[in-house]
Amino acid sequence: MAELARFGGAPVRPKGYPEWPVHDEGDAQAVAEVVRGGRWGGFPEPGPLAATFAERFAAYQGARHGVVMANGTVTMEVALKALGIGWGDEVIVPALTFAATPYAAMAAGALPVFCDVLPGTLTLDPDATEAAVTGRTRAIMPVHLGHQMADMDRLTEIARRHSLALVEDCAHAHGQRWRDRGAGCFGEFGSFSHQSTKLLTAGEGGCLLTADDRLARLAHSLIDCGRAKDPDEKEFTFGANYRLGELQAALLLRALERLPDQQAQRAEAAGWFQELATQVPGVRLLPPDPRITRWSFYRYIVLIDPEAFAGAGNVAVCEALEAEGVGAWEGYQPMSRYDLFQPGLSRLPVAVEHADRLDPARMSFPVAEDAALRRTVYLDENVFRSGRQGVEDAVTALAKVQRHATELTARA
Ligand SMILES: Cc1ncc(COP(=O)(O)O)c(C=O)c1O
């Protein structure tokens, strides 16, 4: 008889975890009011609810301006375009992120230059970043991955020293703070996603933060078909329609009210998890960085040691955890494995032009590859929104999968 739920054993947590996104009657009412009011779209840009959300979210992170738009991919494309970054330029991106980060560089016409990540945080390696700077480099795009933040001390300093723009991908870092400064407030732009799984969601949506009045105006213009946003500036920018609708803005305003309390819940639960999970053989926690002064826990990333799991890798372990009732995902592929960046497949002019630089056969990111292909287990946020028992069950499930890991490899 199998012990693991994946093969017919009894699951550790059959009732699962709280649903996401959180919603109640107030959300339905907020949307109904927009429906009845008739002002559904994002034109004229910004709509009143979008503008209110942008202002409140910018204040929550500590930024001067927020510009809401369709999603957290075009945010980064718009950021680069507002900075005048395009053909012939290079943008440094971590080798471990979602496709959206390098896609945004390519959509702006620039070449993404991938750098490996640090083993302790799985975020952009500052030394590799500095070594990758060339005469064509224009920006660094750090990604705050899972529950981690990139080393903003060093990356800010490197960007300043080389006169490079800094555009943070904060899709995972709503509410997070580094030395008491909000994610997204370190460089020219901070980019946030409000897609379904994100900590502040309306199903879709994105927000750019900036401290710079001119860059904010340009971003507004770029997402509003190029319309000039300054009465003194008459000419159009080369922009498209990336506006956000008011139905989504209404949901974002509701979600923002819940965010601080959800963050506090997750941070407390993560503390319990850190105490308990260290007792599971073969499970390693990334050391918490004391420079992160407020945590969000979009996904809690742990590393498994496949040798302690009878040779099973992160994919099999995540499947087993899911069957036990604990939401888990193996995470992103390293950039050397993404089809989009393979010149022969992507057909993007920038990829074809730089076929040698984007050839995965020539890419080597030992840290990102080892972590992503074997070790990373991203635990769902709801594990940390279900009290002490929820955390204990997740740890019990991890320990159970480890103890019976031979079932995973015997049946592979
Ligand atoms: C790290 C990262 N960057 C960017 C994005 C893109 O956001 P969106 O889905 O809103 O376009 C996502 C998620 O989807 C992400 O996880």
CSV table of C-alpha atoms and ligand atoms in Angstrom, one decimal:
chain,number,residue,atom,x,y,z
A,1,MET,CA,0.0,0.0,0.0
A,2,ALA,CA,1.3,3.4,-0.9
A,3,GLU,CA,1.7,6.0,1.8
A,4,LEU,CA,1.9,9.1,-0.4
A,5,ALA,CA,-1.5,10.6,-1.5
A,6,ARG,CA,-0.1,10.8,-5.0
A,7,PHE,CA,-0.4,7.0,-5.2
A,8,GLY,CA,-3.5,6.5,-3.2
A,9,GLY,CA,-2.5,7.1,0.5
A,10,ALA,CA,-4.5,9.4,2.7
A,11,PRO,CA,-3.6,13.1,2.1
A,12,VAL,CA,-2.3,15.2,5.0
A,13,ARG,CA,-4.7,18.1,4.4
A,14,PRO,CA,-7.7,16.9,2.5
A,15,LYS,CA,-9.5,20.2,3.1
A,16,GLY,CA,-6.8,22.2,1.3
A,17,TYR,CA,-6.1,25.9,2.0
A,18,PRO,CA,-8.1,29.1,1.8
A,19,GLU,CA,-9.1,30.3,-1.7
A,20,TRP,CA,-7.4,33.0,-3.6
A,21,PRO,CA,-8.3,35.7,-4.5
A,22,VAL,CA,-10.1,36.7,-1.3
A,23,HIS,CA,-13.4,38.4,-2.1
A,24,ASP,CA,-16.7,39.2,-0.5
A,25,GLU,CA,-20.0,40.9,-1.2
A,26,GLY,CA,-18.3,44.3,-1.0
A,27,ASP,CA,-16.3,43.4,-4.1
A,28,ALA,CA,-19.4,42.4,-6.0
A,29,GLN,CA,-21.0,45.7,-5.0
A,30,ALA,CA,-17.9,47.8,-6.0
A,31,VAL,CA,-18.0,46.2,-9.4
A,32,ALA,CA,-21.8,46.6,-9.6
A,33,GLU,CA,-21.5,50.3,-8.9
A,34,VAL,CA,-19.1,50.7,-11.8
A,35,VAL,CA,-21.4,48.8,-14.0
A,36,ARG,CA,-24.4,51.0,-13.1
A,37,GLY,CA,-22.3,54.2,-13.3
A,38,GLY,CA,-21.5,53.5,-17.0
A,39,ARG,CA,-17.9,54.6,-16.7
A,40,TRP,CA,-16.3,51.3,-17.5
A,41,GLY,CA,-13.2,52.0,-19.5
A,42,GLY,CA,-9.8,53.6,-18.9
A,43,PHE,CA,-10.4,56.5,-21.3
A,44,PRO,CA,-10.0,59.4,-20.6
A,45,GLU,CA,-6.8,58.0,-19.0
A,46,PRO,CA,-6.6,57.5,-16.1
A,47,GLY,CA,-10.1,56.7,-15.1
A,48,PRO,CA,-11.1,58.0,-11.6
A,49,LEU,CA,-10.9,54.7,-9.8
A,50,ALA,CA,-7.6,53.9,-11.6
A,51,ALA,CA,-6.2,57.2,-10.5
A,52,THR,CA,-7.3,56.7,-6.9
A,53,PHE,CA,-5.8,53.2,-6.8
A,54,ALA,CA,-2.6,54.4,-8.4
A,55,GLU,CA,-2.3,57.2,-5.8
A,56,ARG,CA,-3.0,54.9,-2.8
A,57,PHE,CA,-0.8,52.0,-4.0
A,58,ALA,CA,2.1,54.4,-4.7
A,59,ALA,CA,1.7,55.8,-1.2
A,60,TYR,CA,1.7,52.3,0.3
A,61,GLN,CA,5.0,51.6,-1.4
A,62,GLY,CA,6.4,55.1,-0.8
A,63,ALA,CA,6.5,56.3,-4.4
A,64,ARG,CA,5.5,59.7,-5.9
A,65,HIS,CA,3.6,58.4,-8.9
A,66,GLY,CA,1.7,55.3,-9.8
A,67,VAL,CA,0.6,54.6,-13.4
A,68,VAL,CA,-1.9,51.7,-13.8
A,69,MET,CA,-2.1,49.6,-16.9
A,70,ALA,CA,-3.2,46.4,-18.5
A,71,ASN,CA,-0.7,44.0,-16.9
A,72,GLY,CA,2.7,43.6,-15.3
A,73,THR,CA,4.4,42.8,-18.6
A,74,VAL,CA,3.6,45.9,-20.5
A,75,THR,CA,4.6,47.9,-17.4
A,76,MET,CA,8.2,46.9,-18.0
A,77,GLU,CA,8.0,47.5,-21.7
A,78,VAL,CA,6.6,50.9,-21.1
A,79,ALA,CA,9.2,51.7,-18.4
A,80,LEU,CA,12.0,50.9,-20.9
A,81,LYS,CA,10.4,52.8,-23.7
A,82,ALA,CA,9.9,55.8,-21.4
A,83,LEU,CA,13.6,55.7,-20.7
A,84,GLY,CA,14.3,55.8,-24.4
A,85,ILE,CA,15.7,52.2,-24.3
A,86,GLY,CA,15.4,50.3,-27.6
A,87,TRP,CA,17.3,49.1,-30.6
A,88,GLY,CA,20.9,48.4,-30.0
A,89,ASP,CA,20.6,48.7,-26.3
A,90,GLU,CA,21.3,45.9,-23.7
A,91,VAL,CA,19.3,45.3,-20.6
A,92,ILE,CA,20.5,43.0,-17.8
A,93,VAL,CA,18.0,40.5,-16.6
A,94,PRO,CA,18.3,37.6,-14.1
A,95,ALA,CA,18.5,34.1,-15.5
A,96,LEU,CA,15.8,33.0,-13.2
A,97,THR,CA,12.5,34.9,-13.7
A,98,PHE,CA,9.3,34.7,-15.7
A,99,ALA,CA,9.4,35.2,-19.4
A,100,ALA,CA,7.8,38.6,-19.0
A,101,THR,CA,11.0,40.3,-17.8
A,102,PRO,CA,13.2,39.6,-20.8
A,103,TYR,CA,10.2,39.7,-23.1
A,104,ALA,CA,9.7,43.3,-22.0
A,105,ALA,CA,13.2,44.2,-23.0
A,106,MET,CA,12.7,42.5,-26.4
A,107,ALA,CA,9.4,44.2,-26.9
A,108,ALA,CA,11.1,47.5,-26.5
A,109,GLY,CA,13.7,46.3,-29.1
A,110,ALA,CA,16.6,45.8,-26.7
A,111,LEU,CA,18.7,42.7,-26.1
A,112,PRO,CA,18.1,41.0,-22.7
A,113,VAL,CA,21.5,40.0,-21.3
A,114,PHE,CA,21.0,37.2,-18.8
A,115,CYS,CA,23.1,36.9,-15.6
A,116,ASP,CA,23.1,34.2,-13.0
A,117,VAL,CA,21.5,34.5,-9.6
A,118,LEU,CA,22.9,34.2,-6.1
A,119,PRO,CA,22.5,30.8,-4.4
A,120,GLY,CA,21.3,32.4,-1.1
A,121,THR,CA,18.5,34.5,-2.6
A,122,LEU,CA,18.0,33.2,-6.2
A,123,THR,CA,18.0,36.9,-7.3
A,124,LEU,CA,20.3,38.8,-9.7
A,125,ASP,CA,24.0,38.3,-8.8
A,126,PRO,CA,25.6,41.8,-8.5
A,127,ASP,CA,29.1,40.6,-9.5
A,128,ALA,CA,27.8,38.9,-12.6
A,129,THR,CA,25.7,42.0,-13.3
A,130,GLU,CA,28.7,44.2,-13.2
A,131,ALA,CA,30.8,41.9,-15.3
A,132,ALA,CA,28.0,41.9,-18.0
A,133,VAL,CA,28.0,45.7,-18.3
A,134,THR,CA,29.1,46.9,-21.8
A,135,GLY,CA,29.1,50.2,-23.7
A,136,ARG,CA,25.6,49.3,-24.8
A,137,THR,CA,24.1,48.4,-21.5
A,138,ARG,CA,21.3,50.9,-20.5
A,139,ALA,CA,19.4,49.2,-17.7
A,140,ILE,CA,19.4,46.6,-15.0
A,141,MET,CA,16.1,44.8,-14.2
A,142,PRO,CA,16.3,43.0,-10.9
A,143,VAL,CA,13.5,40.6,-10.0
A,144,HIS,CA,12.3,40.2,-6.4
A,145,LEU,CA,11.6,36.4,-6.7
A,146,GLY,CA,9.1,34.5,-4.5
A,147,HIS,CA,9.6,35.8,-1.0
A,148,GLN,CA,13.1,37.3,-1.7
A,149,MET,CA,14.4,40.7,-2.7
A,150,ALA,CA,17.4,41.3,-5.0
A,151,ASP,CA,20.3,43.0,-3.3
A,152,MET,CA,19.2,46.6,-3.7
A,153,ASP,CA,22.2,48.0,-1.9
A,154,ARG,CA,24.7,46.7,-4.5
A,155,LEU,CA,22.5,46.9,-7.6
A,156,THR,CA,21.6,50.5,-6.9
A,157,GLU,CA,25.2,51.3,-6.4
A,158,ILE,CA,26.3,49.5,-9.6
A,159,ALA,CA,23.5,51.2,-11.6
A,160,ARG,CA,24.6,54.6,-10.3
A,161,ARG,CA,28.3,54.0,-10.9
A,162,HIS,CA,27.7,52.9,-14.6
A,163,SER,CA,24.9,55.5,-15.2
A,164,LEU,CA,22.4,52.7,-15.9
A,165,ALA,CA,18.6,52.9,-15.3
A,166,LEU,CA,17.2,50.5,-12.7
A,167,VAL,CA,13.7,49.0,-13.4
A,168,GLU,CA,12.6,46.6,-10.6
A,169,ASP,CA,10.3,43.7,-11.5
A,170,CYS,CA,8.2,43.6,-8.3
A,171,ALA,CA,5.5,41.2,-9.6
A,172,HIS,CA,6.1,39.2,-6.4
A,173,ALA,CA,6.8,42.0,-4.0
A,174,HIS,CA,3.7,44.0,-3.2
A,175,GLY,CA,4.2,45.7,0.1
A,176,GLN,CA,7.7,44.3,0.5
A,177,ARG,CA,10.4,46.7,2.0
A,178,TRP,CA,14.2,46.8,1.9
A,179,ARG,CA,15.7,48.8,4.7
A,180,ASP,CA,12.2,50.4,5.1
A,181,ARG,CA,12.1,51.5,1.6
A,182,GLY,CA,9.3,50.0,-0.6
A,183,ALA,CA,10.0,47.6,-3.4
A,184,GLY,CA,9.8,49.5,-6.7
A,185,CYS,CA,11.2,52.7,-5.2
A,186,PHE,CA,14.9,52.2,-5.8
A,187,GLY,CA,15.4,53.2,-9.4
A,188,GLU,CA,13.7,54.9,-12.2
A,189,PHE,CA,10.7,52.5,-12.2
A,190,GLY,CA,9.2,49.7,-10.2
A,191,SER,CA,6.8,47.4,-12.0
A,192,PHE,CA,4.0,45.4,-10.4
A,193,SER,CA,1.6,42.8,-11.7
A,194,HIS,CA,-2.0,42.5,-10.6
A,195,GLN,CA,-2.6,39.2,-12.4
A,196,SER,CA,-4.8,36.5,-10.7
A,197,THR,CA,-2.1,34.8,-8.5
A,198,LYS,CA,-0.5,38.0,-7.4
A,199,LEU,CA,-0.8,39.4,-3.8
A,200,LEU,CA,-2.8,42.4,-5.0
A,201,THR,CA,-5.0,41.3,-7.8
A,202,ALA,CA,-7.9,42.2,-10.1
A,203,GLY,CA,-7.5,39.2,-12.3
A,204,GLU,CA,-5.3,41.3,-14.6
A,205,GLY,CA,-3.6,44.6,-14.3
A,206,GLY,CA,-0.2,46.2,-13.7
A,207,CYS,CA,1.2,49.3,-12.1
A,208,LEU,CA,4.4,51.3,-12.6
A,209,LEU,CA,5.8,53.4,-9.8
A,210,THR,CA,8.2,56.2,-10.3
A,211,ALA,CA,9.5,59.3,-8.5
A,212,ASP,CA,10.1,61.2,-11.7
A,213,ASP,CA,7.3,63.6,-12.9
A,214,ARG,CA,8.5,63.5,-16.5
A,215,LEU,CA,8.8,59.7,-16.6
A,216,ALA,CA,5.3,59.4,-15.1
A,217,ARG,CA,3.9,61.6,-17.8
A,218,LEU,CA,5.6,59.7,-20.5
A,219,ALA,CA,4.3,56.4,-19.1
A,220,HIS,CA,0.8,57.8,-19.1
A,221,SER,CA,1.3,58.8,-22.7
A,222,LEU,CA,2.7,55.5,-23.8
A,223,ILE,CA,-0.3,53.6,-22.5
A,224,ASP,CA,-2.8,56.0,-23.9
A,225,CYS,CA,-2.1,55.7,-27.6
A,226,GLY,CA,0.6,58.4,-27.3
A,227,ARG,CA,-1.6,61.3,-26.2
A,228,ALA,CA,0.5,64.1,-24.8
A,229,LYS,CA,0.0,64.4,-21.0
A,230,ASP,CA,1.6,67.8,-20.4
A,231,PRO,CA,-0.3,70.8,-21.7
A,232,ASP,CA,3.0,72.3,-22.9
A,233,GLU,CA,3.9,69.2,-24.8
A,234,LYS,CA,1.9,68.9,-28.0
A,235,GLU,CA,3.3,66.0,-29.8
A,236,PHE,CA,2.3,62.4,-29.5
A,237,THR,CA,4.6,59.7,-28.2
A,238,PHE,CA,4.7,56.4,-30.1
A,239,GLY,CA,2.3,54.6,-27.8
A,240,ALA,CA,-0.5,52.0,-27.7
A,241,ASN,CA,-3.6,51.3,-25.7
A,242,TYR,CA,-2.4,49.6,-22.5
A,243,ARG,CA,-5.1,51.3,-20.3
A,244,LEU,CA,-6.8,49.5,-17.4
A,245,GLY,CA,-10.6,49.5,-17.1
A,246,GLU,CA,-12.5,50.8,-14.1
A,247,LEU,CA,-14.0,47.4,-13.2
A,248,GLN,CA,-10.6,46.1,-12.4
A,249,ALA,CA,-9.6,49.3,-10.7
A,250,ALA,CA,-12.6,48.9,-8.4
A,251,LEU,CA,-11.4,45.4,-7.4
A,252,LEU,CA,-7.8,46.7,-6.9
A,253,LEU,CA,-9.0,49.3,-4.5
A,254,ARG,CA,-10.8,46.6,-2.4
A,255,ALA,CA,-7.7,44.3,-2.5
A,256,LEU,CA,-5.4,47.1,-1.4
A,257,GLU,CA,-7.5,47.4,1.8
A,258,ARG,CA,-6.9,43.8,2.6
A,259,LEU,CA,-3.2,43.7,1.8
A,260,PRO,CA,-1.6,45.0,5.1
A,261,ASP,CA,-3.5,42.4,7.2
A,262,GLN,CA,-2.7,39.6,4.8
A,263,GLN,CA,0.9,40.5,4.8
A,264,ALA,CA,1.0,40.5,8.6
A,265,GLN,CA,-0.7,37.1,8.7
A,266,ARG,CA,1.8,35.6,6.2
A,267,ALA,CA,4.8,37.1,8.0
A,268,GLU,CA,3.7,35.5,11.3
A,269,ALA,CA,3.1,32.2,9.7
A,270,ALA,CA,6.4,32.2,7.9
A,271,GLY,CA,8.1,32.6,11.3
A,272,TRP,CA,6.4,29.3,12.4
A,273,PHE,CA,7.4,27.7,9.1
A,274,GLN,CA,11.0,28.7,9.6
A,275,GLU,CA,11.1,27.1,13.0
A,276,LEU,CA,9.5,23.8,11.9
A,277,ALA,CA,10.8,23.2,8.4
A,278,THR,CA,14.4,23.1,9.4
A,279,GLN,CA,13.7,19.8,11.0
A,280,VAL,CA,12.8,18.2,7.7
A,281,PRO,CA,15.8,16.3,6.3
A,282,GLY,CA,16.8,17.5,2.8
A,283,VAL,CA,14.9,20.8,3.0
A,284,ARG,CA,16.9,23.9,3.0
A,285,LEU,CA,15.6,27.4,3.7
A,286,LEU,CA,17.1,30.5,2.1
A,287,PRO,CA,18.5,32.5,5.0
A,288,PRO,CA,16.2,35.5,5.7
A,289,ASP,CA,17.9,38.7,4.8
A,290,PRO,CA,17.6,41.2,7.7
A,291,ARG,CA,17.7,44.1,5.2
A,292,ILE,CA,14.1,43.0,4.2
A,293,THR,CA,12.2,44.9,6.8
A,294,ARG,CA,8.7,44.1,5.7
A,295,TRP,CA,7.8,40.8,4.1
A,296,SER,CA,5.1,39.8,1.7
A,297,PHE,CA,5.5,36.0,0.9
A,298,TYR,CA,4.1,35.8,-2.6
A,299,ARG,CA,5.5,32.3,-2.7
A,300,TYR,CA,7.8,30.8,-0.1
A,301,ILE,CA,10.7,29.2,-1.9
A,302,VAL,CA,12.4,26.3,-0.2
A,303,LEU,CA,15.2,24.2,-1.7
A,304,ILE,CA,15.2,20.4,-1.6
A,305,ASP,CA,18.2,18.2,-1.8
A,306,PRO,CA,17.2,15.5,-4.3
A,307,GLU,CA,19.6,13.0,-2.7
A,308,ALA,CA,17.6,13.2,0.5
A,309,PHE,CA,14.4,12.6,-1.6
A,310,ALA,CA,15.6,9.3,-3.0
A,311,GLY,CA,16.8,11.1,-6.1
A,312,ALA,CA,13.4,12.7,-6.8
A,313,GLY,CA,13.6,16.3,-8.1
A,314,ASN,CA,11.4,19.4,-7.4
A,315,VAL,CA,8.8,18.5,-10.0
A,316,ALA,CA,7.9,15.2,-8.5
A,317,VAL,CA,8.1,16.6,-5.0
A,318,CYS,CA,5.6,19.4,-5.9
A,319,GLU,CA,3.2,16.9,-7.5
A,320,ALA,CA,3.4,14.8,-4.3
A,321,LEU,CA,2.8,17.9,-2.1
A,322,GLU,CA,-0.2,18.9,-4.2
A,323,ALA,CA,-1.7,15.5,-3.7
A,324,GLU,CA,-1.2,15.9,0.0
A,325,GLY,CA,-3.3,19.1,-0.2
A,326,VAL,CA,-0.4,21.6,-0.1
A,327,GLY,CA,-0.2,24.0,-3.1
A,328,ALA,CA,3.4,23.8,-4.5
A,329,TRP,CA,5.0,24.6,-7.8
A,330,GLU,CA,8.5,23.9,-9.1
A,331,GLY,CA,9.0,27.5,-10.3
A,332,TYR,CA,10.3,29.1,-13.5
A,333,GLN,CA,12.6,27.4,-16.0
A,334,PRO,CA,16.1,29.0,-16.2
A,335,MET,CA,16.4,31.4,-19.1
A,336,SER,CA,18.6,28.9,-21.0
A,337,ARG,CA,15.6,26.7,-21.3
A,338,TYR,CA,13.0,29.2,-22.5
A,339,ASP,CA,12.0,28.7,-26.2
A,340,LEU,CA,11.2,32.4,-26.5
A,341,PHE,CA,14.8,33.3,-26.4
A,342,GLN,CA,15.9,30.7,-28.9
A,343,PRO,CA,16.5,32.7,-32.1
A,344,GLY,CA,15.3,29.9,-34.4
A,345,LEU,CA,12.0,29.7,-32.6
A,346,SER,CA,11.2,33.2,-31.5
A,347,ARG,CA,11.6,35.0,-34.9
A,348,LEU,CA,12.0,38.3,-33.0
A,349,PRO,CA,14.3,40.5,-34.9
A,350,VAL,CA,16.4,41.3,-31.9
A,351,ALA,CA,16.8,37.5,-31.2
A,352,VAL,CA,17.7,36.8,-34.8
A,353,GLU,CA,20.2,39.7,-34.9
A,354,HIS,CA,21.8,38.5,-31.7
A,355,ALA,CA,21.6,34.7,-32.4
A,356,ASP,CA,25.0,34.1,-30.9
A,357,ARG,CA,24.2,35.9,-27.7
A,358,LEU,CA,20.9,34.2,-27.2
A,359,ASP,CA,21.9,30.7,-28.2
A,360,PRO,CA,20.9,28.5,-25.2
A,361,ALA,CA,23.7,26.1,-26.1
A,362,ARG,CA,26.1,28.9,-25.2
A,363,MET,CA,24.4,29.9,-22.0
A,364,SER,CA,25.4,28.6,-18.7
A,365,PHE,CA,23.8,29.7,-15.4
A,366,PRO,CA,25.0,27.0,-12.9
A,367,VAL,CA,23.1,28.5,-9.9
A,368,ALA,CA,19.8,29.2,-11.7
A,369,GLU,CA,19.9,25.9,-13.5
A,370,ASP,CA,20.7,23.7,-10.5
A,371,ALA,CA,18.0,25.5,-8.4
A,372,ALA,CA,15.2,25.6,-11.0
A,373,LEU,CA,15.7,22.2,-12.6
A,374,ARG,CA,16.2,20.2,-9.4
A,375,ARG,CA,15.6,22.1,-6.1
A,376,THR,CA,13.1,24.9,-6.0
A,377,VAL,CA,9.7,24.3,-4.4
A,378,TYR,CA,7.5,27.4,-4.3
A,379,LEU,CA,4.8,27.0,-1.6
A,380,ASP,CA,1.5,28.8,-2.2
A,381,GLU,CA,0.7,32.0,-0.3
A,382,ASN,CA,-2.4,30.4,1.3
A,383,VAL,CA,-0.3,28.0,3.4
A,384,PHE,CA,0.7,31.2,5.3
A,385,ARG,CA,-2.9,32.4,5.6
A,386,SER,CA,-4.3,29.4,7.5
A,387,GLY,CA,-3.0,29.7,11.0
A,388,ARG,CA,-0.5,27.6,12.8
A,389,GLN,CA,-2.3,24.4,11.9
A,390,GLY,CA,-2.0,25.2,8.2
A,391,VAL,CA,1.8,25.7,8.5
A,392,GLU,CA,2.2,22.5,10.6
A,393,ASP,CA,0.3,20.5,7.9
A,394,ALA,CA,2.5,21.9,5.2
A,395,VAL,CA,5.6,20.8,7.2
A,396,THR,CA,4.1,17.4,7.9
A,397,ALA,CA,3.4,17.0,4.2
A,398,LEU,CA,7.0,17.9,3.3
A,399,ALA,CA,8.3,15.5,5.9
A,400,LYS,CA,6.0,12.7,4.7
A,401,VAL,CA,7.0,13.2,1.1
A,402,GLN,CA,10.7,13.1,2.1
A,403,ARG,CA,10.2,9.9,4.2
A,404,HIS,CA,8.4,8.1,1.5
A,405,ALA,CA,10.3,9.6,-1.5
A,406,THR,CA,11.2,6.1,-2.7
A,407,GLU,CA,7.6,5.8,-3.9
A,408,LEU,CA,8.3,8.8,-6.2
A,409,THR,CA,11.3,7.3,-7.8
A,410,ALA,CA,10.1,3.7,-7.9
A,411,ARG,CA,7.1,4.8,-9.9
A,412,ALA,CA,8.8,7.3,-12.1
B,1,LIG,C1,8.4,37.9,-12.1
B,1,LIG,C2,7.2,38.3,-13.0
B,1,LIG,N1,7.3,39.3,-13.8
B,1,LIG,C3,6.3,39.7,-14.5
B,1,LIG,C4,5.1,39.1,-14.6
B,1,LIG,C5,4.1,39.5,-15.5
B,1,LIG,O1,2.9,40.0,-15.0
B,1,LIG,P1,1.6,39.9,-15.8
B,1,LIG,O2,1.1,38.5,-15.8
B,1,LIG,O3,0.7,40.8,-15.1
B,1,LIG,O4,1.8,40.3,-17.2
B,1,LIG,C6,4.9,38.0,-13.7
B,1,LIG,C7,3.7,37.2,-13.6
B,1,LIG,O5,2.8,36.9,-14.3
B,1,LIG,C8,6.0,37.5,-12.9
B,1,LIG,O6,5.9,36.5,-12.1
